[in-house]
Short mmCIF file of C-alpha atoms in Angstrom, two decimals:
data_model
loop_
_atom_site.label_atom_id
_atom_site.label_comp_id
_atom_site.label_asym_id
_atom_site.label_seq_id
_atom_site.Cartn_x
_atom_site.Cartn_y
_atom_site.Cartn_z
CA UNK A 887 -35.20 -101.64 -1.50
CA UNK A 888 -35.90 -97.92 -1.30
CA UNK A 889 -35.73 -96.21 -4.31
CA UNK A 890 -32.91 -93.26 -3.73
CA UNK A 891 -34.42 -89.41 -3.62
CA UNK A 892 -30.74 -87.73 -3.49
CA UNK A 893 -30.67 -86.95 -6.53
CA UNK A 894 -33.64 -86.23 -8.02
CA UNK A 895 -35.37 -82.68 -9.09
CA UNK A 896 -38.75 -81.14 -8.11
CA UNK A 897 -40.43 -78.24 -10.15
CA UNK A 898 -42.88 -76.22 -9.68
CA UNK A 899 -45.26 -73.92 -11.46
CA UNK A 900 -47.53 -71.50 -8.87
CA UNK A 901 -50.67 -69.75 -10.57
CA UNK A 902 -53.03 -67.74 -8.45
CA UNK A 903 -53.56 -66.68 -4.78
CA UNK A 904 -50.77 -66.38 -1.42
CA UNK A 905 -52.91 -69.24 -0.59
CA UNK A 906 -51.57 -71.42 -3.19
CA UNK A 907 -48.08 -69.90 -3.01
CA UNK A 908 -48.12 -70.48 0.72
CA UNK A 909 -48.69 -74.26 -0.02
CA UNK A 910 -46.24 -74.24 -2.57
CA UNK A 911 -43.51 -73.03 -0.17
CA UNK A 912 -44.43 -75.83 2.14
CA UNK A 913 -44.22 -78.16 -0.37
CA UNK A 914 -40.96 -77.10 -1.42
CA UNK A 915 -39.52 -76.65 1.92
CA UNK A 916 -40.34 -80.47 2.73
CA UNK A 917 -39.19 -81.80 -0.49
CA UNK A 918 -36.23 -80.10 0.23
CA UNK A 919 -35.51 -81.97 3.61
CA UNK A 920 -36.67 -84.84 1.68
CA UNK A 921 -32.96 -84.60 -0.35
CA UNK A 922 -34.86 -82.78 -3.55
CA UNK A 923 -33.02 -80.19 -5.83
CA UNK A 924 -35.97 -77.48 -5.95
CA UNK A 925 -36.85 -74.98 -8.76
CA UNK A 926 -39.41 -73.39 -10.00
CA UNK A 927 -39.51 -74.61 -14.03
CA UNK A 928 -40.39 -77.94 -15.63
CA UNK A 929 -36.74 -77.94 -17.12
CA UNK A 930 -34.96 -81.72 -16.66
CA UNK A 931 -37.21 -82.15 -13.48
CA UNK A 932 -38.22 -85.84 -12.31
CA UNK A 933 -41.05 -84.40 -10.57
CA UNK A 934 -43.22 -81.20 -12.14
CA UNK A 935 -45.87 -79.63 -9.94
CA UNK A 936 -48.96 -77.16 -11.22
CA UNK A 937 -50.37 -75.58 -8.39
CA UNK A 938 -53.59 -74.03 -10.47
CA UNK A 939 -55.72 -71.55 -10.13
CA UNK A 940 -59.46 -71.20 -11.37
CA UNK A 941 -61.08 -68.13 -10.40
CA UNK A 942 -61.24 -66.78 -13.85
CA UNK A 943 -61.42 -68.70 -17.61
CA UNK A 944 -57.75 -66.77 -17.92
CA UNK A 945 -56.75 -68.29 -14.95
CA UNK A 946 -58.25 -72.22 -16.25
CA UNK A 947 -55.96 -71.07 -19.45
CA UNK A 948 -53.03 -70.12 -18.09
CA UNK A 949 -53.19 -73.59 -16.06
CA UNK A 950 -53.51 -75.20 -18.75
CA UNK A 951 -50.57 -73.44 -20.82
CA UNK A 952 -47.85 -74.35 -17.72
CA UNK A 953 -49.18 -78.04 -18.17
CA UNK A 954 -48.94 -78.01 -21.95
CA UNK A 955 -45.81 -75.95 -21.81
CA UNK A 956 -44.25 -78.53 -19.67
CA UNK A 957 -44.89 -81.18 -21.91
CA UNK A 958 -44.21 -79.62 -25.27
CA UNK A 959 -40.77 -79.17 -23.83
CA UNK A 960 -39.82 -82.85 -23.28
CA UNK A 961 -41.14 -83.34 -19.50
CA UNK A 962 -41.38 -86.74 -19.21
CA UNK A 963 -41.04 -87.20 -15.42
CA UNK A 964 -44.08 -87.31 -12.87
CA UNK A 965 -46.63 -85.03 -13.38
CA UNK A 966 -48.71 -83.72 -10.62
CA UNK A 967 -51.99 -80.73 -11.30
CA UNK A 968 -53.29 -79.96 -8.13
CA UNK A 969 -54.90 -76.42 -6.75
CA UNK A 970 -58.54 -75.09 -7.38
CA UNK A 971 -58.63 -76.35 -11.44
CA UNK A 972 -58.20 -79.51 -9.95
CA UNK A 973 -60.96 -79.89 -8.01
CA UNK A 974 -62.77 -77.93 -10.51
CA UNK A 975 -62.33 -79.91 -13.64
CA UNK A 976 -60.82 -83.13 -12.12
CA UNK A 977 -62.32 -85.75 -14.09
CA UNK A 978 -61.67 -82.92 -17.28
CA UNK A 979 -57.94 -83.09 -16.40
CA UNK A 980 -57.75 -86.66 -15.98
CA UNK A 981 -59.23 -87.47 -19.48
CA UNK A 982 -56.77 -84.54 -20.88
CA UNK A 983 -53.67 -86.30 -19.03
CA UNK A 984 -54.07 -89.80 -18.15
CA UNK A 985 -50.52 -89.83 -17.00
CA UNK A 986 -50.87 -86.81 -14.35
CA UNK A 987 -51.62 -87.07 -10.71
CA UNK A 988 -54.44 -84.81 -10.30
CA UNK A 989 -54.43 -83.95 -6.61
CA UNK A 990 -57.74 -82.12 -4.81
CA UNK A 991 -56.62 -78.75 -2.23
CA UNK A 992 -58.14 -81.31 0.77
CA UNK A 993 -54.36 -83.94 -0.25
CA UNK A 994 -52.32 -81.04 -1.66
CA UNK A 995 -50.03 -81.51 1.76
CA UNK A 996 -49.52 -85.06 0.92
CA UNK A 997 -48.32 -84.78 -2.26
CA UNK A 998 -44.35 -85.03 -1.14
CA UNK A 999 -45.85 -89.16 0.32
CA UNK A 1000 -47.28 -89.16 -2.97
CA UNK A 1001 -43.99 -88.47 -5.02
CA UNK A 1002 -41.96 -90.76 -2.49
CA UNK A 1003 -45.21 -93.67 -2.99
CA UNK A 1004 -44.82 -93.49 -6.90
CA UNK A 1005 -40.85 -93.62 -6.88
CA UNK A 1006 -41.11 -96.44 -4.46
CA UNK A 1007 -43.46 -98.28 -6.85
CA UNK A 1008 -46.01 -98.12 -3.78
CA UNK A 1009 -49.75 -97.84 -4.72
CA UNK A 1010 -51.14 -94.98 -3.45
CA UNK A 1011 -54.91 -93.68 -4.40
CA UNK A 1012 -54.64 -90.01 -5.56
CA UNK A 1013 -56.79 -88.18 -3.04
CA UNK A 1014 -57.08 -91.29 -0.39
CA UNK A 1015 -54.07 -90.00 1.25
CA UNK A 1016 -53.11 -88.52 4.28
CA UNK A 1017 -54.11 -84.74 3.02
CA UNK A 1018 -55.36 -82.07 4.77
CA UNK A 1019 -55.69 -78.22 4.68
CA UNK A 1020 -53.57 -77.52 7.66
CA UNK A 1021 -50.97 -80.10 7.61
CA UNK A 1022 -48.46 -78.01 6.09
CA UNK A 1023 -45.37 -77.78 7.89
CA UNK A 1024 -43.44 -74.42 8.67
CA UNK A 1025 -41.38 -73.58 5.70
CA UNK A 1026 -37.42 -73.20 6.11
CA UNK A 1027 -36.98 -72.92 2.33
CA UNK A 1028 -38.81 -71.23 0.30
CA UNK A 1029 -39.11 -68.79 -3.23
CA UNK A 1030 -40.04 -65.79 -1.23
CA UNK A 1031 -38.14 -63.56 0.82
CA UNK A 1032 -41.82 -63.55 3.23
CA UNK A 1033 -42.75 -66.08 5.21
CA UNK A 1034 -46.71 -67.02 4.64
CA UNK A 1035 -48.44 -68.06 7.51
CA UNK A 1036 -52.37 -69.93 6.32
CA UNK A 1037 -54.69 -69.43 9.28
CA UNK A 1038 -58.43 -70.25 7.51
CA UNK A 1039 -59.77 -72.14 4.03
CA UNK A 1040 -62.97 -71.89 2.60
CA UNK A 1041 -65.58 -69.32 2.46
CA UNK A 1042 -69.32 -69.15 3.05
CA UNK A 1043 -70.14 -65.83 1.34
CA UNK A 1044 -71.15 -67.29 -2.09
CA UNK A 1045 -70.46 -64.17 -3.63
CA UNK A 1046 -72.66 -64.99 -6.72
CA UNK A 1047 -69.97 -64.50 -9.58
CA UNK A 1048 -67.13 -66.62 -7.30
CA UNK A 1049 -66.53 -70.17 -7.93
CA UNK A 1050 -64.02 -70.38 -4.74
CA UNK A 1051 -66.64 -72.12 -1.97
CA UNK A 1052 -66.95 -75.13 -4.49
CA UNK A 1053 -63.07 -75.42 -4.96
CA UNK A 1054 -61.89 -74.50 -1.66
CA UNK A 1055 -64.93 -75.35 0.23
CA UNK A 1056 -66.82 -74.20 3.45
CA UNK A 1057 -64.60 -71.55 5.83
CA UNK A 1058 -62.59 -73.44 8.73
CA UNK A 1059 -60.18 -71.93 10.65
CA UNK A 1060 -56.66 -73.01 12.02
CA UNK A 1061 -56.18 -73.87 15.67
CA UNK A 1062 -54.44 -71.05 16.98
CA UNK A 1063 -52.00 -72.42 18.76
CA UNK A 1064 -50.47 -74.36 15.47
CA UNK A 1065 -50.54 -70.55 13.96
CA UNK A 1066 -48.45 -68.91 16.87
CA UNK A 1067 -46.23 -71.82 16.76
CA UNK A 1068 -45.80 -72.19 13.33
CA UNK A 1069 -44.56 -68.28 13.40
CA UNK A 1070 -42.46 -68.74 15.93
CA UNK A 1071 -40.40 -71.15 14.08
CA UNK A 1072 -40.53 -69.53 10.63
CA UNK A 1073 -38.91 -66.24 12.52
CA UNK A 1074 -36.22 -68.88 13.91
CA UNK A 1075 -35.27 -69.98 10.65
CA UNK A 1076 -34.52 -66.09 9.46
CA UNK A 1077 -38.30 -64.53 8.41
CA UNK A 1078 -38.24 -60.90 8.84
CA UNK A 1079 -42.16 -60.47 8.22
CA UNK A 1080 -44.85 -62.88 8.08
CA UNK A 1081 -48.13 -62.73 5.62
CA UNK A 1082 -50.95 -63.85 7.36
CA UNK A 1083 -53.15 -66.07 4.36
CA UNK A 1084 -56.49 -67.28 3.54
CA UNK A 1085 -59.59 -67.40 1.84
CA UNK A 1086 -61.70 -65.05 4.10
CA UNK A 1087 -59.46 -64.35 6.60
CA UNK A 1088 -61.30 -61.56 8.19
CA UNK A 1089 -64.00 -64.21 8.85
CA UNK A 1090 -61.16 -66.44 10.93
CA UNK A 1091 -63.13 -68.09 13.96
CA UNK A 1092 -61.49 -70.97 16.27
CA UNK A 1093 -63.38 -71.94 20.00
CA UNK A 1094 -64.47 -68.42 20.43
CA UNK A 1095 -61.15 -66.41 18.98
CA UNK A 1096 -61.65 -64.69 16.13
CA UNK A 1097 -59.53 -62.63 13.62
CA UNK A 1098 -58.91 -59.66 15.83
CA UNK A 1099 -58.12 -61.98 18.85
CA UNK A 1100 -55.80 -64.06 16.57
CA UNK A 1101 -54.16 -60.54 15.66
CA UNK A 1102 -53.16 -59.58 19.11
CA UNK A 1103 -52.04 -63.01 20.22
CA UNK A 1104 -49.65 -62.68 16.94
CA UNK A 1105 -48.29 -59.37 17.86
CA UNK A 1106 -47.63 -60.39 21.42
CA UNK A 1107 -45.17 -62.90 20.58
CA UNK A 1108 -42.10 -61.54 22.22
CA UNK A 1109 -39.89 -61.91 18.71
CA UNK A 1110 -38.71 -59.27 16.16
CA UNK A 1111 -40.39 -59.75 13.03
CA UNK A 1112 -43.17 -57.32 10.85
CA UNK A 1113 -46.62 -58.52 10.53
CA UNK A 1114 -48.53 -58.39 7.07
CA UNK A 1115 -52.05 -59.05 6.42
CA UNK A 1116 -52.81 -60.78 3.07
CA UNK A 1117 -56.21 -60.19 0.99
CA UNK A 1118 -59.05 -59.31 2.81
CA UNK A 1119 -62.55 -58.53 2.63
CA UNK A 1120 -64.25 -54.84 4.09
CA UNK A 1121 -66.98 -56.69 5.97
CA UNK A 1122 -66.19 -57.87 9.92
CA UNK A 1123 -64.13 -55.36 11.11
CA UNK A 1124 -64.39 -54.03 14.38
CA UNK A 1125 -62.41 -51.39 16.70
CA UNK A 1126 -59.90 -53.89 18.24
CA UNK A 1127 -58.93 -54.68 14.85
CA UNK A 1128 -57.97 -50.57 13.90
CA UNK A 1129 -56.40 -50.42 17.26
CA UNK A 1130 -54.36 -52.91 16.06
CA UNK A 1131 -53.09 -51.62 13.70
CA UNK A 1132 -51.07 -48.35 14.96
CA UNK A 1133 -49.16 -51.61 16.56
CA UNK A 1134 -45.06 -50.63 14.97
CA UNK A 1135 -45.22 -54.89 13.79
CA UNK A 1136 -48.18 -54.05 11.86
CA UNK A 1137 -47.24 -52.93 8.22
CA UNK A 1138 -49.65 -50.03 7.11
CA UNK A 1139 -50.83 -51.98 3.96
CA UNK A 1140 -53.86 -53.85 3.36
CA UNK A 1141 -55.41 -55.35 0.40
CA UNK A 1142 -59.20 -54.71 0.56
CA UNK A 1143 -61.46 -56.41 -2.01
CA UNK A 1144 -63.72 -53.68 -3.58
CA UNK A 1145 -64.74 -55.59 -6.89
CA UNK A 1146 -67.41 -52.56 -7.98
CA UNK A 1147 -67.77 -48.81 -6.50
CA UNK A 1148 -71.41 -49.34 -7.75
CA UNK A 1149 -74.44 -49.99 -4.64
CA UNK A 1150 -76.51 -51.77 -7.61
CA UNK A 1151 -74.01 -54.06 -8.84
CA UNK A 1152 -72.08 -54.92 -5.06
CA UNK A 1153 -75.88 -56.20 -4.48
CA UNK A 1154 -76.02 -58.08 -7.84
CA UNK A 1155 -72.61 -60.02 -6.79
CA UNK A 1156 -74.09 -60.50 -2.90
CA UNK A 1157 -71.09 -58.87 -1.80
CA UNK A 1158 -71.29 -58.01 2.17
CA UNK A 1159 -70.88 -54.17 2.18
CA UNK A 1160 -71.86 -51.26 0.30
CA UNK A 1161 -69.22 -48.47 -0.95
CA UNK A 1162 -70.50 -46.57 1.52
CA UNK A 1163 -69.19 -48.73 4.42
CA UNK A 1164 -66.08 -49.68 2.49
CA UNK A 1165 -65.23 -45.87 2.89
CA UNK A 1166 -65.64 -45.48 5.80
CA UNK A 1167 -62.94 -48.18 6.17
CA UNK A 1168 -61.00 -46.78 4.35
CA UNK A 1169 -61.42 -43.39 6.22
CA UNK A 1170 -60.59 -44.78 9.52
CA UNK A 1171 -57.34 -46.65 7.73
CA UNK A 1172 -55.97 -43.03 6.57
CA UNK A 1173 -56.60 -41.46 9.65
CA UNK A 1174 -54.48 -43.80 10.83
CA UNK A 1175 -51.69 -43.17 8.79
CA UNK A 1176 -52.15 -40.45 5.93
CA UNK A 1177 -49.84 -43.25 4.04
CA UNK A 1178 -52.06 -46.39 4.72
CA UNK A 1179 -51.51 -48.13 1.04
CA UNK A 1180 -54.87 -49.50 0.27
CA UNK A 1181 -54.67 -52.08 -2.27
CA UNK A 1182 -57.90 -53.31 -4.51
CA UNK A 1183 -59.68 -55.47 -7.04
CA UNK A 1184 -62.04 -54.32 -9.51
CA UNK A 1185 -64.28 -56.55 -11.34
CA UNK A 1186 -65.05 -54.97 -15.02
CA UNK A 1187 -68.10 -56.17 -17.39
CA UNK A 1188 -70.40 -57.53 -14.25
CA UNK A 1189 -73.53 -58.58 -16.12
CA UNK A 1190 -75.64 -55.57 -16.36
CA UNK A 1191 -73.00 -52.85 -15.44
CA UNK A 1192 -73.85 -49.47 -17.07
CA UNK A 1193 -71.81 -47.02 -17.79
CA UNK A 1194 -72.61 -45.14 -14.77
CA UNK A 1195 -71.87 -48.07 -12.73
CA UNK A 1196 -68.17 -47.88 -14.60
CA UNK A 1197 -67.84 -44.53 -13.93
CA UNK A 1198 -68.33 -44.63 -10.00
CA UNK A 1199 -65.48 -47.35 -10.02
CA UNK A 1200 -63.52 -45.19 -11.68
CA UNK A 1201 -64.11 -42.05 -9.23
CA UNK A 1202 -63.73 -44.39 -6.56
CA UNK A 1203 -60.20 -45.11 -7.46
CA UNK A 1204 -59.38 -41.50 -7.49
CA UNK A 1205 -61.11 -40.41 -4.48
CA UNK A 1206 -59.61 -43.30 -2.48
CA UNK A 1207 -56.03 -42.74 -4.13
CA UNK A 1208 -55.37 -46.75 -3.91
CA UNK A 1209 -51.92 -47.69 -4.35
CA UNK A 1210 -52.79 -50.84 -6.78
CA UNK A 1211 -55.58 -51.91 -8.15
CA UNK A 1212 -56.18 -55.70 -9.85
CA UNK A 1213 -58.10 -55.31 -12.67
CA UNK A 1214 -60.28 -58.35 -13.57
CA UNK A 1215 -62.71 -58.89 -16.83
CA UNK A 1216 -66.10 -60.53 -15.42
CA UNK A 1217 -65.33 -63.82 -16.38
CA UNK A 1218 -68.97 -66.52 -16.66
CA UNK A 1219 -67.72 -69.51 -14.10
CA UNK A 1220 -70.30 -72.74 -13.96
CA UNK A 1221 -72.38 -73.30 -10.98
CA UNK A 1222 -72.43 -69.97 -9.65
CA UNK A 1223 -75.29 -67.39 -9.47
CA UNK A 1224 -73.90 -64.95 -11.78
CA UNK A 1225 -73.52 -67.68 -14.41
CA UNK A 1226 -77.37 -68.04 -15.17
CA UNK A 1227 -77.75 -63.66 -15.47
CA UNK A 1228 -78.35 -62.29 -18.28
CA UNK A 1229 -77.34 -58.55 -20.09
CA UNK A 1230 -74.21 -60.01 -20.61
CA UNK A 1231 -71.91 -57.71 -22.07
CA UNK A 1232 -69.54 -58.29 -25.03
CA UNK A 1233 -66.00 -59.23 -24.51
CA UNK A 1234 -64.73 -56.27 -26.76
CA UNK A 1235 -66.98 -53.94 -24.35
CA UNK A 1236 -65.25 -55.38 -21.34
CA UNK A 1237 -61.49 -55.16 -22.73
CA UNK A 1238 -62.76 -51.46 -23.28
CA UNK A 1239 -63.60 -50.98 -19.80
CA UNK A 1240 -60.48 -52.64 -18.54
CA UNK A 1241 -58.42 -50.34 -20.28
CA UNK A 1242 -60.59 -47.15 -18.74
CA UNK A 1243 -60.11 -48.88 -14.97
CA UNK A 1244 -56.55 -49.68 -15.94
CA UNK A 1245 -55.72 -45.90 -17.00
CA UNK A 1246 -56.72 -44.38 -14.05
CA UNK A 1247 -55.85 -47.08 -11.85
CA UNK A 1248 -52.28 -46.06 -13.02
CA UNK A 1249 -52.66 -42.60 -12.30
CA UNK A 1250 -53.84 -43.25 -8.95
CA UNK A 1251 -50.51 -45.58 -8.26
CA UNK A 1252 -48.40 -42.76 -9.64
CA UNK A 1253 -49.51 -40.52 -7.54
CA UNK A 1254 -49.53 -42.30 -4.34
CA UNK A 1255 -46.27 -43.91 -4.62
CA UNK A 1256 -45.04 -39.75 -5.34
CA UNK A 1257 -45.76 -39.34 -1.77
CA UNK A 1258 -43.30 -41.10 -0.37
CA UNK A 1259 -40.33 -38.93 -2.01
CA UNK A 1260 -38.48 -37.17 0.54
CA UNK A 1261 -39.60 -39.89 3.24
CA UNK A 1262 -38.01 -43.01 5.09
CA UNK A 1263 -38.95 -46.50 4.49
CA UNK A 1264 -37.93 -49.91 6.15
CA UNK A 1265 -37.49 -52.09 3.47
CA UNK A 1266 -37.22 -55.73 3.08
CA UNK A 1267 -34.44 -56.29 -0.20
CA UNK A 1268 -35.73 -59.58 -2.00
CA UNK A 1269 -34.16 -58.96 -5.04
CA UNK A 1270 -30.60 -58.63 -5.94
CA UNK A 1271 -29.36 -57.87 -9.79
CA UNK A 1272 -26.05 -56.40 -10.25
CA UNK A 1273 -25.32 -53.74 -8.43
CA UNK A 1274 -29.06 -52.91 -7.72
CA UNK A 1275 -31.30 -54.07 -5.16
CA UNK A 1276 -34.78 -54.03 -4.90
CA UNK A 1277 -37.55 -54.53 -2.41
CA UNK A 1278 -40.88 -53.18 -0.62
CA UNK A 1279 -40.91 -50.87 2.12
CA UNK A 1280 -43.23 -51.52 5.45
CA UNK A 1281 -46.18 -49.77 3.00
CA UNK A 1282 -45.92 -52.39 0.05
CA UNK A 1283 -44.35 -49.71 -2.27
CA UNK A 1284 -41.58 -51.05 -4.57
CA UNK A 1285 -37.96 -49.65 -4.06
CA UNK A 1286 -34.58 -50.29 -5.93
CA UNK A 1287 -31.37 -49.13 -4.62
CA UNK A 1288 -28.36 -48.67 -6.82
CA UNK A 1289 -26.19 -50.92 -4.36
CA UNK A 1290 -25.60 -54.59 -3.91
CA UNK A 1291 -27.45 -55.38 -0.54
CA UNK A 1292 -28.26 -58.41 1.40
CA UNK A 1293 -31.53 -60.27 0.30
CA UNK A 1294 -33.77 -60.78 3.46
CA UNK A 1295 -32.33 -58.03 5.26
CA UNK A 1296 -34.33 -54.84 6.40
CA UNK A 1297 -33.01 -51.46 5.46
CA UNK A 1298 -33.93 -48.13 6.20
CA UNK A 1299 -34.44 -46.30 3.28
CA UNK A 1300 -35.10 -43.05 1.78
CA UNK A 1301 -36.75 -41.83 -0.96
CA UNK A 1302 -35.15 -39.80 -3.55
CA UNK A 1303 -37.37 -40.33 -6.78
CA UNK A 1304 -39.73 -42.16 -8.82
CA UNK A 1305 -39.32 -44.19 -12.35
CA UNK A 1306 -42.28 -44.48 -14.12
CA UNK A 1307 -41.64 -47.81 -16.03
CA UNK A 1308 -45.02 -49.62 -17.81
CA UNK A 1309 -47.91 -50.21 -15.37
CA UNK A 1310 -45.14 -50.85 -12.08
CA UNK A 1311 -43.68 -47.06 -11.39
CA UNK A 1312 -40.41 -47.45 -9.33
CA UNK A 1313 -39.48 -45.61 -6.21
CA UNK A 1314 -35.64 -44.99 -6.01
CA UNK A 1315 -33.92 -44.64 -2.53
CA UNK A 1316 -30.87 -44.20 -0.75
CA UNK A 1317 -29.52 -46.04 2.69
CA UNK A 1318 -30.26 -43.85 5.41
CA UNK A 1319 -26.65 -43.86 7.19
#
């Protein structure tokens, strides 16, 4: 007899990339049609789920908290840690929690057979099952208000401070059909806009079609939904891909991985451009659309960064007027390049620098997201509390509106003013009648 699933609760805890919250929405969405009460805390769950993230020693501790947090609160259900810490440290995370599943990213999508195995008093091997990168199916239910749509895995830059190709593996790309198809059915179930994921999705390549092909083939689908393009890095574009994007599904947003304004230093890390080409990018975005938010990350403390090397990072920021920028500390991972350098420089030094990048990263933010005041925005309300709404417009800016609106609806909005609260300034707006 079948142990009944009715009942029973699934949480789940999502550190890291859209990749990772991508397969958590899948996840969630299945266990759903599986019968599953879904939520996203360890509270009286029968079922908790850590989807980690390793890319930096923060992110290896703040894995590690949600785990230990979990169980210093009384979970005493199944426990599954799966994501990049747990193909980084599996046997680490074994010895830690002999009682957890710890599930590799190659059986992540098999963890819902897993849960049903274990409650079923089945034995099933943890990572001999029927896994997969792909085999996620379109999610109807999900935390987000935007559907994620995972076309690649992997990467074969070996950028030399980047642990990701050992975790995540070599690149390999989606079949497209699967992605058009899977969008398709995510805009049936209600999806306004659709983030295309990956590793290195710029470096997307399936029999012949690569990311710029995949592009059009997305915008041609004859349905009405908005097109976002996740993380990606400045170093395979080409002039189908700008065309692209004066297309109206295309959001004028992307988030382009900088990591250091500094030629020396972007060689150090083997990164695949100079500041000099990513410019140029950047350029060509703006002349675009004068509005084009340009997102970043900036890596901070890079063994052997001078001050100099600081400093153009920091005039990069204000010459390219980026609308956020991710601050990371260099953080020493194992089995990378960077890992046997040496000039490494204190941790003190490094929260010092942080807080220079993080200053006028700020300023930069404030005064891009002033430009918007006086104009109109589309804007996708994902947030309801009280009598407020909030959301993000077609250029990733955040707006509230002091009405009670209807979450996943689009709204065209206009902007009246700006709150600057912490490090997140506010853009206030009205309905456009």
């Amino acid at each position: 007899m079948e142990f009944s699933l009715a009942k029973k609760k699934v949480g789940f805890k999502t550190l890291g990339c859209r990749l990772n919250q991508f397969e958590t929405d899948a996840l969630a969405s299945k266990f759903v049609g599986m019968g599953y009460d879904v939520v996203e805390d360890s509270k009286d769950t029968d079922v908790f789920v850590v989807n980690t993230c390793t890319v930096t020693n923060q992110s290896d501790q703040k894995s590690r908290y949600a785990v230990n947090n979990a169980l210093n609160k009384g979970h005493s259900g199944m426990l599954i840690i799966t994501g990049c810490m747990a193909n980084h440290h599996k046997e680490k995370l074994e010895e830690k929690y002999p009682n957890a599943y710890v599930v590799d990213n190659e059986n992540k999508s098999a963890i819902p057979e897993l849960v049903q195995a274990h409650f079923n008093k089945e034995i099933v091997p943890v990572n001999q099952n029927s896994g997969g990168v792909f085999n996620y199916s379109p999610a109807a239910e999900t935390f987000h208000t935007r559907s994620m749509i995972k076309i690649q895995d992997g990467c074969d830059n070996f950028c030399t401070f980047c642990i990701i190709p050992k975790v995540r593996g070599r690149a390999t790309s989606r079949p497209v059909d699967e992605i058009l198809e899977n969008i398709k059915e995510v805009v049936s179930f209600g999806y306004k806009e659709v983030v295309i994921t990956g590793v290195n999705i710029s470096r997307y390549k399936h029999n012949g079609i690569g990311f710029s092909d995949l592009l059009k083939k997305i915008l041609e689908i004859p349905l009405d939904f908005r097109v976002r393009i996740s993380s990606i890095e400045p170093d395979s574009f080409d002039d189908q891909f700008f065309a692209l994007l004066k297309h109206p599904k295309v959001t004028p947003h992307l988030h382009l991985c900088l990591q250091s304004a500094s030629e020396s230093i972007l060689l150090q890390m083997r990164r695949m451009y100079t500041y000099r080409s990513y410019k140029e990018i950047v350029n060509k975005l703006r002349a675009i659309n004068p509005l084009f938010n340009v997102t970043t990350d900036i890596i901070v403390g890079f063994p052997g960064e001078s001050e100099e090397d600081l400093q153009k990072s920091a005039d990069a920021i204000r010459e390219l007027n980026f609308g956020h920028v991710h601050t990371f500390k260099y953080s020493k991972r194992e089995d990378t390049r960077a890992a046997r350098m040496t000039n490494i420089l204190p941790e003190k030094e490094k929260t010092e620098r942080s807080e220079v990048i993080r200053d006028v990263a700020l300023e930069s933010k404030i005064a891009f997201r002033k430009r918007f005041i006086g104009l109109e925005q589309e804007v996708l309300i994902d947030t309801i509390n009280g009598n407020a709404s909030k959301g993000y417009g077609q250029s990733y800016v955040p707006i509230s509106i002091l009405q009670k609106l209807q979450k996943n609806q689009l709204y065209k909005v206009r902007i009246i003013d700006i709150e600057k609260q912490g490090n997140d300034p506010l853009l206030i707006g009205e309905i456009v009648v």
